[in-house]
Short mmCIF file of C-alpha atoms in Angstrom, two decimals:
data_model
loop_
_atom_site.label_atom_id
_atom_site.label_comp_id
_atom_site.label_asym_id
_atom_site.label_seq_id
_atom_site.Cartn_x
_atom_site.Cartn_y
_atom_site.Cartn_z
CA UNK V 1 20.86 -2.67 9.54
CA UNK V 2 21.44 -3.29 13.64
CA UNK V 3 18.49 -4.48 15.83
CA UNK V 4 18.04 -1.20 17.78
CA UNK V 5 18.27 -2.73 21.63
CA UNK V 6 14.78 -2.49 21.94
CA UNK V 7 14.04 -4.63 19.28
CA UNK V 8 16.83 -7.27 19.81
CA UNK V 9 14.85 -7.73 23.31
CA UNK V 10 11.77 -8.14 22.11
CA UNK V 11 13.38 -10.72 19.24
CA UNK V 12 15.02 -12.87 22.48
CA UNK V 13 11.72 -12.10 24.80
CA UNK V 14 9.90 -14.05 21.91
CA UNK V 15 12.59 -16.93 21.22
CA UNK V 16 12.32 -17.44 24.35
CA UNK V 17 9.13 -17.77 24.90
CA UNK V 18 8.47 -19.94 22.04
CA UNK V 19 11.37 -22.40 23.29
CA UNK V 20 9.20 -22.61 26.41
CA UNK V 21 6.13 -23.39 24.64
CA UNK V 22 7.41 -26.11 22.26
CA UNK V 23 9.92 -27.40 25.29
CA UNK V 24 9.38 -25.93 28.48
CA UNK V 25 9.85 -25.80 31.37
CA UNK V 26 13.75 -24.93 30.65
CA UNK V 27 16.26 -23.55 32.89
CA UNK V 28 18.09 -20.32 32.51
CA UNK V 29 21.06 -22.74 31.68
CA UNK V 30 19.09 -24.25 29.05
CA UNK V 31 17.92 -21.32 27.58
CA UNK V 32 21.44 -19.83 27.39
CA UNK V 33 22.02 -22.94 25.34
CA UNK V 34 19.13 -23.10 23.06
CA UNK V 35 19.03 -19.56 22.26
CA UNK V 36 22.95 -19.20 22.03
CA UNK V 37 22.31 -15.79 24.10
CA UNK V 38 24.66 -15.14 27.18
CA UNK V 39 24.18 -16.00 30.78
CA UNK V 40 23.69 -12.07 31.75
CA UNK V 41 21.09 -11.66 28.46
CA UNK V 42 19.24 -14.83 29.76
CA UNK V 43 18.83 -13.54 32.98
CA UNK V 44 17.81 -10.18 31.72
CA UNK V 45 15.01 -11.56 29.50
CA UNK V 46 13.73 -14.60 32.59
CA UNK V 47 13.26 -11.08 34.70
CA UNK V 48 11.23 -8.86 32.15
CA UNK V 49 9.10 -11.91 30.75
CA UNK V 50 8.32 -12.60 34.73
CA UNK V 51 7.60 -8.65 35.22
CA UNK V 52 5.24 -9.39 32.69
CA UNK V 53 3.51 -11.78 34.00
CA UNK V 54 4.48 -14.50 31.01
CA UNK V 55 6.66 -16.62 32.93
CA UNK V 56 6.89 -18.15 35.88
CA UNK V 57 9.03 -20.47 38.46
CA UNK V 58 7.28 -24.25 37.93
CA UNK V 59 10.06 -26.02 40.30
CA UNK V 60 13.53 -26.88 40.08
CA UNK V 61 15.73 -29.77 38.28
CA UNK V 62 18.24 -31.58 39.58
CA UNK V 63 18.13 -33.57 43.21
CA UNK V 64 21.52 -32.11 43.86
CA UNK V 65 21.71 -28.72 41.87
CA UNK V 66 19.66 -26.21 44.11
CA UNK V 67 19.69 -22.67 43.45
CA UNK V 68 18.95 -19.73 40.51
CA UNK V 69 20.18 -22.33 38.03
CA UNK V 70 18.28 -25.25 39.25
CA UNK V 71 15.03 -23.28 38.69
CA UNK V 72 12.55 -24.27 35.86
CA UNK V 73 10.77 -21.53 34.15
CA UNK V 74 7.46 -22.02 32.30
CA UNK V 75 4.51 -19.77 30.40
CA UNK V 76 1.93 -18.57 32.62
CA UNK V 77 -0.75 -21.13 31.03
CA UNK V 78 -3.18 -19.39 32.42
CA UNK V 79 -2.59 -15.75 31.52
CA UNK V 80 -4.97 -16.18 28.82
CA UNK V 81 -7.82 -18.51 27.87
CA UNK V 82 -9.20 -19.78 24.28
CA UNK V 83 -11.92 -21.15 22.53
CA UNK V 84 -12.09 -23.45 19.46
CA UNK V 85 -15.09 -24.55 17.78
CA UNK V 86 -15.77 -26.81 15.14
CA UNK V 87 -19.51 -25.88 13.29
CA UNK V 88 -20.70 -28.47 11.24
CA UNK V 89 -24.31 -28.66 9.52
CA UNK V 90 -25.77 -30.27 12.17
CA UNK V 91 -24.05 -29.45 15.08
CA UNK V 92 -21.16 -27.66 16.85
CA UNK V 93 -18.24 -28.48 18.98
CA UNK V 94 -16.24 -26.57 21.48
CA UNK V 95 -12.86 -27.02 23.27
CA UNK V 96 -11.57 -24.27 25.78
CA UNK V 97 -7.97 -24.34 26.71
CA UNK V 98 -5.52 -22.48 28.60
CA UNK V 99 -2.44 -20.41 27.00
CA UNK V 100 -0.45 -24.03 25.91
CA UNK V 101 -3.38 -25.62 24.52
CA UNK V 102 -4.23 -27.85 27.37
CA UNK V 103 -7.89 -28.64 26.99
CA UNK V 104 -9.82 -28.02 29.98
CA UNK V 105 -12.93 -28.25 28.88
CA UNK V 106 -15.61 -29.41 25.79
CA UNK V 107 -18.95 -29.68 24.88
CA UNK V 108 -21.06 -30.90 21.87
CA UNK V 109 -24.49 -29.99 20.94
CA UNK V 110 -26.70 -31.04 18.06
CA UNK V 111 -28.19 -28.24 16.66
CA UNK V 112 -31.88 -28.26 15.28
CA UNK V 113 -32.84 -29.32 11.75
CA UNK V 114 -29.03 -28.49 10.59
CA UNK V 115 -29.02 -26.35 7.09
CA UNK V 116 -33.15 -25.65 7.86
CA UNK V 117 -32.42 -24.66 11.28
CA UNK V 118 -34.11 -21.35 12.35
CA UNK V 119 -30.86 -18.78 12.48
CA UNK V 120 -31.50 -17.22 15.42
CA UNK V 121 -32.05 -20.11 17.95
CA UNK V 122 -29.44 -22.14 16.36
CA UNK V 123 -27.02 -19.33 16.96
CA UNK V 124 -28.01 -19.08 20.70
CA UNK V 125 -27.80 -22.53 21.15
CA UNK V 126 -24.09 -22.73 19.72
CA UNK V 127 -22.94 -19.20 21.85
CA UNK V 128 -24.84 -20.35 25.30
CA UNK V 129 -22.69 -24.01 24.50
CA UNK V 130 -19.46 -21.80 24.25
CA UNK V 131 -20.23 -19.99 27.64
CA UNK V 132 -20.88 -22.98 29.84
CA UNK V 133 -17.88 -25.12 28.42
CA UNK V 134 -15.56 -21.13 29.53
CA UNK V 135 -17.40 -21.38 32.72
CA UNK V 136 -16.84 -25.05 33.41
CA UNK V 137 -13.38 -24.21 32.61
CA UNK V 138 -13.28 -21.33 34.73
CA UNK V 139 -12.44 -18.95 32.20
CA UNK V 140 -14.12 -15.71 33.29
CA UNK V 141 -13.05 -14.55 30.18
CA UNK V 142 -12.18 -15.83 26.61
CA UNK V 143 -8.74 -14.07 24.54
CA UNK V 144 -9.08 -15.21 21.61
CA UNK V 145 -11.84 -17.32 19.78
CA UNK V 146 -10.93 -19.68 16.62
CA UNK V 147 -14.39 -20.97 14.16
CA UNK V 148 -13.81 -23.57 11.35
CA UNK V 149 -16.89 -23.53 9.63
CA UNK V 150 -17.72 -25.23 6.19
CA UNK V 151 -17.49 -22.68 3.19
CA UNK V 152 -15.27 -20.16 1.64
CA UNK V 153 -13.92 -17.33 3.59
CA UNK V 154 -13.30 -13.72 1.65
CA UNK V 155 -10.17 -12.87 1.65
CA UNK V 156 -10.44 -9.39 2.56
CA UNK V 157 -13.20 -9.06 5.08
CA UNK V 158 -12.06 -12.84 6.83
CA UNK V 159 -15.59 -13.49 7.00
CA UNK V 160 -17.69 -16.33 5.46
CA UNK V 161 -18.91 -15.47 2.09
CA UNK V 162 -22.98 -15.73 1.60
CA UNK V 163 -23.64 -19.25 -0.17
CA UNK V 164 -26.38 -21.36 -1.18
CA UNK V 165 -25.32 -24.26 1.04
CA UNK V 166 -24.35 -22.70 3.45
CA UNK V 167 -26.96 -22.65 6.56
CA UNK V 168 -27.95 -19.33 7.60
CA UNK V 169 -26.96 -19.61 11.30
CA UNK V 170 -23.34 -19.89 10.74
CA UNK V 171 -22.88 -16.68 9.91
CA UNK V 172 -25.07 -15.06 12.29
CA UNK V 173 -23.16 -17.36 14.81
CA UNK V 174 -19.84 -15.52 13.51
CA UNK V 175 -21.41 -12.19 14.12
CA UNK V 176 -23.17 -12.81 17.25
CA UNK V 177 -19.92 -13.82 18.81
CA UNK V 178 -17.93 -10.77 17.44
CA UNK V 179 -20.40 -8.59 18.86
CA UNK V 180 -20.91 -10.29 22.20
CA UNK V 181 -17.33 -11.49 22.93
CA UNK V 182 -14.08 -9.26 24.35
CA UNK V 183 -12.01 -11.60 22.71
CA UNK V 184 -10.73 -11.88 19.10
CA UNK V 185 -12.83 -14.01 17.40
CA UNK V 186 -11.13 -15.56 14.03
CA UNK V 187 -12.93 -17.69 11.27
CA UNK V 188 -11.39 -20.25 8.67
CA UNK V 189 -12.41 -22.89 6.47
CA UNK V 190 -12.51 -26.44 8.51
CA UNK V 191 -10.56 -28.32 5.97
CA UNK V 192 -7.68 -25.30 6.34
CA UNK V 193 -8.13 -25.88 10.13
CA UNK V 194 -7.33 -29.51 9.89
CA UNK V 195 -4.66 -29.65 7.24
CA UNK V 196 -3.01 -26.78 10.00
CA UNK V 197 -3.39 -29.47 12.58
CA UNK V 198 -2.47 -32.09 10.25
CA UNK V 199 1.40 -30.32 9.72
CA UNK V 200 1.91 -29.02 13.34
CA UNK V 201 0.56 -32.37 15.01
CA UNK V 202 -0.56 -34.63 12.96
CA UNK V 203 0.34 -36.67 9.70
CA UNK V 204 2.37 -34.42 8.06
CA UNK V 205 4.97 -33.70 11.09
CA UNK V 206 7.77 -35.36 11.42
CA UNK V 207 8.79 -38.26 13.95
CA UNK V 208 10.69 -35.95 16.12
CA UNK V 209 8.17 -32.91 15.81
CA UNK V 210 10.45 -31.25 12.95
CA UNK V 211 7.87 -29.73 9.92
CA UNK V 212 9.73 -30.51 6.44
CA UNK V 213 10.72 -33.00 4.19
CA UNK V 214 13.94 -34.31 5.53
CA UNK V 215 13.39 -34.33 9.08
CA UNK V 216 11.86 -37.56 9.70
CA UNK V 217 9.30 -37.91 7.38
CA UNK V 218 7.96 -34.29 8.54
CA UNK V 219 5.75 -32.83 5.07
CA UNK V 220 5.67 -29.11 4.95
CA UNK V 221 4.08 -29.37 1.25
CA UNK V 222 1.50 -31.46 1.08
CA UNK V 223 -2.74 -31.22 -0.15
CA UNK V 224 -4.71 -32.77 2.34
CA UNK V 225 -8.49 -34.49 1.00
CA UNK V 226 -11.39 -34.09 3.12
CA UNK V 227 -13.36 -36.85 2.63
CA UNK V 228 -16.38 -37.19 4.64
CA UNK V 229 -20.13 -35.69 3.86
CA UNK V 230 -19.17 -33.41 1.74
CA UNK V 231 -15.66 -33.30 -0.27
CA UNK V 232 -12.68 -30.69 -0.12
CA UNK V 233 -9.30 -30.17 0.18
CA UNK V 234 -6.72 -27.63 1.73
CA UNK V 235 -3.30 -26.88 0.40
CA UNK V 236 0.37 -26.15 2.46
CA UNK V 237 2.50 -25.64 0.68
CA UNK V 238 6.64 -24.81 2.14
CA UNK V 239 4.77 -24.72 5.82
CA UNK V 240 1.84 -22.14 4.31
CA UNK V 241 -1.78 -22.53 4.13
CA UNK V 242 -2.63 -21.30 0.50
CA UNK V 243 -6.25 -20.17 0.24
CA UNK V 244 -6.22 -19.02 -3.71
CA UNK V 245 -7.57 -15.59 -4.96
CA UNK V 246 -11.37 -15.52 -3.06
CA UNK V 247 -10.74 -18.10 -0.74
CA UNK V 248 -11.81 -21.13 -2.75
CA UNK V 249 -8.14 -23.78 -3.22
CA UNK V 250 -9.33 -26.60 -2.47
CA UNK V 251 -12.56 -26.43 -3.69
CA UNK V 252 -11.97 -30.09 -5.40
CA UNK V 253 -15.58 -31.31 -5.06
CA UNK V 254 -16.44 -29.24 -8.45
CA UNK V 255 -13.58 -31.01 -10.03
CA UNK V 256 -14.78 -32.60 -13.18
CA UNK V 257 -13.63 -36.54 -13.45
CA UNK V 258 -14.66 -39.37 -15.44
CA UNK V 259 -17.09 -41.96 -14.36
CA UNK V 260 -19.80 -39.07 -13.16
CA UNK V 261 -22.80 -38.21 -13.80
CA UNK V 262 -21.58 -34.98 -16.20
CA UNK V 263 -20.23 -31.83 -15.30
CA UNK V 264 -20.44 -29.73 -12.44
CA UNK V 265 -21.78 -25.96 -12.76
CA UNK V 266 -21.32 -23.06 -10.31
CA UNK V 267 -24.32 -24.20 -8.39
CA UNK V 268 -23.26 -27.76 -7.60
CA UNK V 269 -21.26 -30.58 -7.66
CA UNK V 270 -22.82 -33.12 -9.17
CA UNK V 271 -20.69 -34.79 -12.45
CA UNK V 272 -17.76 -33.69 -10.08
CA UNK V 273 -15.22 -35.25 -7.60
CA UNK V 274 -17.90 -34.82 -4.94
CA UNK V 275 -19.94 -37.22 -7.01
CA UNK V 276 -17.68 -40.40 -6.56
CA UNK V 277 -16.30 -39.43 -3.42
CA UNK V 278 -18.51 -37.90 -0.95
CA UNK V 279 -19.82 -39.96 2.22
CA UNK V 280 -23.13 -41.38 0.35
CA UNK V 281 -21.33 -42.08 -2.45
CA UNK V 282 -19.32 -44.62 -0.92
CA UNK V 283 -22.24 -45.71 1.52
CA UNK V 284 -23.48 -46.98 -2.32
CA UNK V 285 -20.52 -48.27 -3.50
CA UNK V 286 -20.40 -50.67 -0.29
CA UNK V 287 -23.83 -51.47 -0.88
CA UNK V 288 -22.65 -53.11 -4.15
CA UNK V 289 -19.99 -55.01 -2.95
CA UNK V 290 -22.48 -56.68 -0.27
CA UNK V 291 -21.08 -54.25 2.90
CA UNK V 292 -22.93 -52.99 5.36
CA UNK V 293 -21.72 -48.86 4.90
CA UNK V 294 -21.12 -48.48 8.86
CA UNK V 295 -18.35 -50.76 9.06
CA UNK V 296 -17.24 -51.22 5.01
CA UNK V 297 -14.27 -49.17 5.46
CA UNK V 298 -13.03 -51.37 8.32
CA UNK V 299 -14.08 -54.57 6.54
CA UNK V 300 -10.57 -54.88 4.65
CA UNK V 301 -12.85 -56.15 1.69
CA UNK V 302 -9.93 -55.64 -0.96
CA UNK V 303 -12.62 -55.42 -3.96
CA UNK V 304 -14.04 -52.49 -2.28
CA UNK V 305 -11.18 -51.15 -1.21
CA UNK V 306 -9.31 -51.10 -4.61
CA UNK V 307 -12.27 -49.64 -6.04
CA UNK V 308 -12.68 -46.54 -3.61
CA UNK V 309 -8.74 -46.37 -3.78
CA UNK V 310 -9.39 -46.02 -7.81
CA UNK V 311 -11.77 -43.19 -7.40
CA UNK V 312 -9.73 -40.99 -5.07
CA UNK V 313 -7.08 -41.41 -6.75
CA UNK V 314 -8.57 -39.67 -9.29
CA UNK V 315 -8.79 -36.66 -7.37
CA UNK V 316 -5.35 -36.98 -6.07
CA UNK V 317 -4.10 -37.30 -9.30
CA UNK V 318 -5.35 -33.85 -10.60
CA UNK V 319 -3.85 -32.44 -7.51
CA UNK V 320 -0.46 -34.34 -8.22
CA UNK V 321 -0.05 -32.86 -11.93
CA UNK V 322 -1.27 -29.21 -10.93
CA UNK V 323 0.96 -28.37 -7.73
CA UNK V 324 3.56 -31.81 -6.93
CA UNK V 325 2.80 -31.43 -3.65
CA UNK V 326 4.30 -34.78 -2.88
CA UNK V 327 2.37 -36.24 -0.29
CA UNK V 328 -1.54 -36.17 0.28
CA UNK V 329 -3.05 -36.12 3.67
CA UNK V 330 -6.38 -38.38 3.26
CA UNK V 331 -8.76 -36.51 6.19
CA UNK V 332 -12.51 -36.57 7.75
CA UNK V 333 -14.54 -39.66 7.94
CA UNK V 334 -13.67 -41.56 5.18
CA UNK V 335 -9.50 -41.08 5.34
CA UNK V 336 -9.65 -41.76 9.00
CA UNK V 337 -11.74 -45.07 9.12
CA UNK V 338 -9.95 -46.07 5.91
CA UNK V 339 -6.43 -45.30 7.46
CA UNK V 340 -3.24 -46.65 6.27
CA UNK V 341 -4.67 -49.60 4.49
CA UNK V 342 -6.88 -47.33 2.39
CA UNK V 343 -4.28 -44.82 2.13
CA UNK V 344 -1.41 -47.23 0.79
CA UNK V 345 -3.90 -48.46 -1.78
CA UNK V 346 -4.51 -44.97 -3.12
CA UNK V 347 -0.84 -44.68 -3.47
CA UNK V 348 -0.21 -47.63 -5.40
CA UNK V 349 -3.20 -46.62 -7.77
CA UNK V 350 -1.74 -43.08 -8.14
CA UNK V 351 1.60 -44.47 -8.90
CA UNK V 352 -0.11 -45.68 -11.97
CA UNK V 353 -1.89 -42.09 -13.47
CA UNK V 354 1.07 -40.00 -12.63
CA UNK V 355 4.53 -40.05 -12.61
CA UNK V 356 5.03 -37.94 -9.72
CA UNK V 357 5.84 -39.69 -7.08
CA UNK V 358 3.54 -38.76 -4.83
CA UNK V 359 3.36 -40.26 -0.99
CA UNK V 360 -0.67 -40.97 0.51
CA UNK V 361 -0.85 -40.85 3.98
CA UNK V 362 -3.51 -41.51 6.54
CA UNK V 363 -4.72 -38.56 8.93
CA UNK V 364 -3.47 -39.21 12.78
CA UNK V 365 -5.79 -36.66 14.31
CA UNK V 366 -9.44 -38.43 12.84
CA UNK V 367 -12.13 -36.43 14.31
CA UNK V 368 -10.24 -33.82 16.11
CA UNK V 369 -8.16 -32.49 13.18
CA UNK V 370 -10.89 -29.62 13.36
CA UNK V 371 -10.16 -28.48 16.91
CA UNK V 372 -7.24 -28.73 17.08
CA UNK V 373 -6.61 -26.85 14.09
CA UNK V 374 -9.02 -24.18 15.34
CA UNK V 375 -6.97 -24.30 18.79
CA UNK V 376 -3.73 -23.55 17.04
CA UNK V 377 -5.13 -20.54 15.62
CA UNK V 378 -6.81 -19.39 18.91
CA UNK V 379 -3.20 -19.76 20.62
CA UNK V 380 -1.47 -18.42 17.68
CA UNK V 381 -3.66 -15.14 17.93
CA UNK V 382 -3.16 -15.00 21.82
CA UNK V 383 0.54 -15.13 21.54
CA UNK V 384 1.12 -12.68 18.62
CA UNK V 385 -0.99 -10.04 21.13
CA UNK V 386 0.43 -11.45 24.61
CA UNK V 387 4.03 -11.99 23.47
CA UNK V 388 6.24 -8.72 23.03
#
């Protein structure tokens, strides 16, 4: 069936405006040839999405070209404001950006005794952060707030599910800002956050900001391995985040792998993946190759680096033989201080336990993959509501 006319404008209104957020500012000329629309369509959609309030005149291009087709349209960055924060054990972070993403402000604050933290304090402490990082970025008020938190979130109620390890103020964090905020608040798993990052910005996109295999080394299937204090993993798979039947893909930690202690139960990890893997695992592990752990992973020791490179490939292995991704992301701590060298090492060793070829690359964004992941959301959100 026909696009009634109301619905063919709102299909351009929203081309458009994505063309402007990916490559803007653009002239009218240049949206005419991006979108393929005519000249008088063009104009028709630059005047409604101005009525609105989206769009604006940023300047002109062109010494010599001066006029209605000289003049450079861009979003109104500041028609909406958003919040990402990253809520670890011990602490949380928070970013506060405009309608592009453009950070304008951040804050981190450690927060009490982590896991043993008293809930309610804790959770002030992390919303009173949030308010003076909006304030110092004069945003008088927040659109749409993004949390990656550790733990699994239910698939029907989008809320984080009640777990032993999971400290008590986190979810009365999540509830204190629902009630408290006029904004959309939004929750997901951290290591979903960053593997989001990871194929919009980071190590899965391609050289020339194309998402897929075949456009410069762009990934839009890949698993990517958290590897840091605790272990996980999050799985895209043709450009999708796939979180499994309650929330739990990914939950590799519990994966059972030889060389560990026994098996894991449904109260911990130990005799899993976790076991070899997680941060004090390989603190030990440097330890017996004579490395101080704080620098180890930088050392380019190759005896210690083989070895770690055997034990994740373990992991990645399982993951290769279950769902081909093709590549694996290697994230947090441990994949970023590692980087390529680690990476290509767990490569080679996988090339050994599967034949699946199976590419191992290092994560671009280190540190930030949380944010930025939670940021994406946030602006996602915002635009689905603020976009017609």
């Amino acid at each position: 069936m026909a696009a009634s006319p109301s619905t063919a404008r709102a299909l351009n209104d929203r081309l458009a405006l994505r063309l402007l957020q990916d490559a803007g500012p653009l002239t009218a000329t240049q949206l005419k040839t991006l979108t393929g629309l005519s000249r008088p369509t063009v104009a028709d959609l630059v005047e409604r999405l101005q009525s609105g309030g989206l769009v604006h005149i940023v300047g002109e291009t062109g010494a010599q070209r001066r006029g209605p087709n000289a003049r450079l349209y861009g979003i109104v960055a500041d028609r909406a404001h958003l919040a990402a924060l990253d809520v670890r054990t011990r602490s949380v972070s928070v970013v506060v950006s405009d309608l592009l993403g453009t950070t304008l402000a951040e804050a981190t604050l450690p927060i009490g005794d982590g896991a043993g933290a008293a809930p309610g304090p804790a959770a002030e402490q992390a919303v009173a952060l949030l308010e003076r990082t909006a304030r110092a970025a004069g945003a008088a008020r927040l659109h749409s707030v993004a949390v990656g938190a550790p733990g699994l979130i239910d698939p029907a109620t989008r809320q984080l599910r009640d777990t032993a390890k999971l400290p008590e103020w986190h979810r009365l964090l999540i509830a204190t800002l629902q009630q408290r905020l006029p904004a959309t608040v939004l929750v997901e798993n951290e290591v979903n956050l960053a593997a989001v990052a990871e194929l919009r910005e980071g190590a899965a996109r391609g050289e020339n900001g194309g998402e897929g295999v075949g456009q410069a080394g762009g990934r839009d299937t890949f698993v990517l391995l958290w590897l840091g204090q605790g272990i996980g993993a999050a799985v895209v798979l043709d450009g999708r985040l796939r979180r499994g039947a309650s929330g739990g893909a990914g939950e590799i930690g519990f994966l059972p792998v030889p060389g560990t202690s026994g098996l894991p139960s449904a109260h911990g990890c130990d005799g899993g993946f976790d076991e070899l893997a997680c941060a004090a695992s390989i603190d030990a592990l440097a330890r017996t190759h004579g490395l101080d752990p704080a620098t180890a992973l930088e050392s380019a020791h190759p005896a210690f680096l083989d070895a770690l490179a055997g034990r994740l490939a373990l992991g990645a292995a399982s993951v290769a033989a279950v769902l081909d991704p093709g590549c694996v992301v290697l994230a947090g701590e441990t994949g970023h201080r590692g980087g390529p060298a680690l990476a290509a090492r767990v490569e080679a060793r996988l090339a050994t336990l599967s034949p699946l070829r199976t590419e191992v690359r290092a994560t671009t964004l280190g540190d930030t993959a949380i944010l930025r992941g939670a940021l994406l959301a946030a602006r996602d959100a915002a635009q689905d509501a603020l976009f017609p």
